[in-house]
Coordinates of C-alpha atoms in Angstrom, one line a residue:
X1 CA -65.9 150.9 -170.8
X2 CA -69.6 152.1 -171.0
X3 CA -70.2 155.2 -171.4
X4 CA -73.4 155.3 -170.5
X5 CA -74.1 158.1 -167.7
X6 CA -74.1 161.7 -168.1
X7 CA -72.0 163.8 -166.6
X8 CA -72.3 167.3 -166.3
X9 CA -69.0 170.1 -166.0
X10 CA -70.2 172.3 -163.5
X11 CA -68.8 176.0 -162.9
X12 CA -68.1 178.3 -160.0
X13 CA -71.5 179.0 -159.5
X14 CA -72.9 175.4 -160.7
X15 CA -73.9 175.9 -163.7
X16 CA -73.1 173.4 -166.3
X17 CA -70.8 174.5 -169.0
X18 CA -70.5 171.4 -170.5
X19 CA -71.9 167.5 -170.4
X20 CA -70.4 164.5 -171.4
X21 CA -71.1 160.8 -171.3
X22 CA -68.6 158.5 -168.5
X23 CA -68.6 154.8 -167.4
X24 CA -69.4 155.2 -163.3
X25 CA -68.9 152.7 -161.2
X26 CA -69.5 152.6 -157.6
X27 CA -65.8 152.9 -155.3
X28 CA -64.5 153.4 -152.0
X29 CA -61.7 155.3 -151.6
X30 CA -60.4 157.1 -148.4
X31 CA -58.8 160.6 -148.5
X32 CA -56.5 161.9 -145.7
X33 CA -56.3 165.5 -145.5
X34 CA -54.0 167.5 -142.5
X35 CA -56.4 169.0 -140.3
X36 CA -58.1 165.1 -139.5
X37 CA -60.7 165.5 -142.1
X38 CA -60.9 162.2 -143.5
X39 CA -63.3 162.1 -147.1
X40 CA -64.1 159.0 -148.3
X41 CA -65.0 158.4 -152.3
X42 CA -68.1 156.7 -153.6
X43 CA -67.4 156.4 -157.4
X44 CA -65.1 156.7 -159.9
X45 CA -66.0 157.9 -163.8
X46 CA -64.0 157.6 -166.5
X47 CA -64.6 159.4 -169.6
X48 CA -63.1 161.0 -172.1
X49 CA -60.3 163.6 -172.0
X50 CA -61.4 166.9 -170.9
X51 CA -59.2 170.2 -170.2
X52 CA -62.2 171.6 -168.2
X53 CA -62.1 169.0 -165.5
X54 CA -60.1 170.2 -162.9
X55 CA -59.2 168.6 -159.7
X56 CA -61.2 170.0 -156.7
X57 CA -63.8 171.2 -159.5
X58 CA -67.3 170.2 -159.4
X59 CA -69.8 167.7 -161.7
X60 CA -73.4 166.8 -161.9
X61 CA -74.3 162.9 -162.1
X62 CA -77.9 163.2 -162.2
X63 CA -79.3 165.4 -159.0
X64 CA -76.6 164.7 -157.4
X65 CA -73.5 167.1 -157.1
X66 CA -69.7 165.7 -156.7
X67 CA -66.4 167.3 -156.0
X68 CA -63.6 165.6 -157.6
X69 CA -60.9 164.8 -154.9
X70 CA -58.3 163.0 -157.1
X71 CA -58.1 162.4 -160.9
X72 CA -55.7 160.4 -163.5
X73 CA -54.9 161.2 -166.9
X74 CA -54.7 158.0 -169.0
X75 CA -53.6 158.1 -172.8
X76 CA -56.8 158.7 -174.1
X77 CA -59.6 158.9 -171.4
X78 CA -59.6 160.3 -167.4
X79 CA -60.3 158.7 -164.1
X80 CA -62.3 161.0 -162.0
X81 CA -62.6 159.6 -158.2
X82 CA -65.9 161.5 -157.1
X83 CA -66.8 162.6 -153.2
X84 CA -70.9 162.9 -153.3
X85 CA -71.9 166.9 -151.9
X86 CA -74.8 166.9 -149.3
X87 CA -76.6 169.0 -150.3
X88 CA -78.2 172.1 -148.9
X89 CA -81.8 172.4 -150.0
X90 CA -81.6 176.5 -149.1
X91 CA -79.7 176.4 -152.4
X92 CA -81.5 176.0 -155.3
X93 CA -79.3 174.0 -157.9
X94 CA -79.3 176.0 -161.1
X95 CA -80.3 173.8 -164.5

């Protein structure tokens, strides 16, 4: 792997509260949910294990804000599978 992109840990109100360097790679995964939503992934990022990545939790590739809809836990590094946030340009992203 390459780690070679940084990623940023974002918190509740996106600010980063910690960055890290992953291996991204461009994927497509589909994501089912209940209600007919159906959420398709556009990368995956591994990187290295980190207890502040949290499933449904938010990181910055870049300008670019992603949720994280599913993730693995491998022996020593994680799989994050990323869905891309449009963005609402009301909101001003904090740095």
């Amino acid at each position: 792997m390459f780690y070679e992109t940084k990623l940023e840990i974002l918190d509740a109100e996106f600010i980063p509260t910690r960055s890290m360097m992953a291996d991204v790679q461009p994927y497509r995964k589909s994501f089912s949910f209940e209600d007919g939503y159906i959420l398709e992934t556009t990368y995956r990022a591994f990187c290295p294990l980190e207890s502040l990545l949290q499933l449904n939790g938010y990181v910055r590739i870049s300008k670019d804000i992603f949720i994280i809809l599913d993730m693995k836990e491998w022996s020593d590094y994680m799989e994050l599978y990323l869905y891309r946030c449009k963005q609402d340009f009301t909101m001003e992203v904090k740095e």
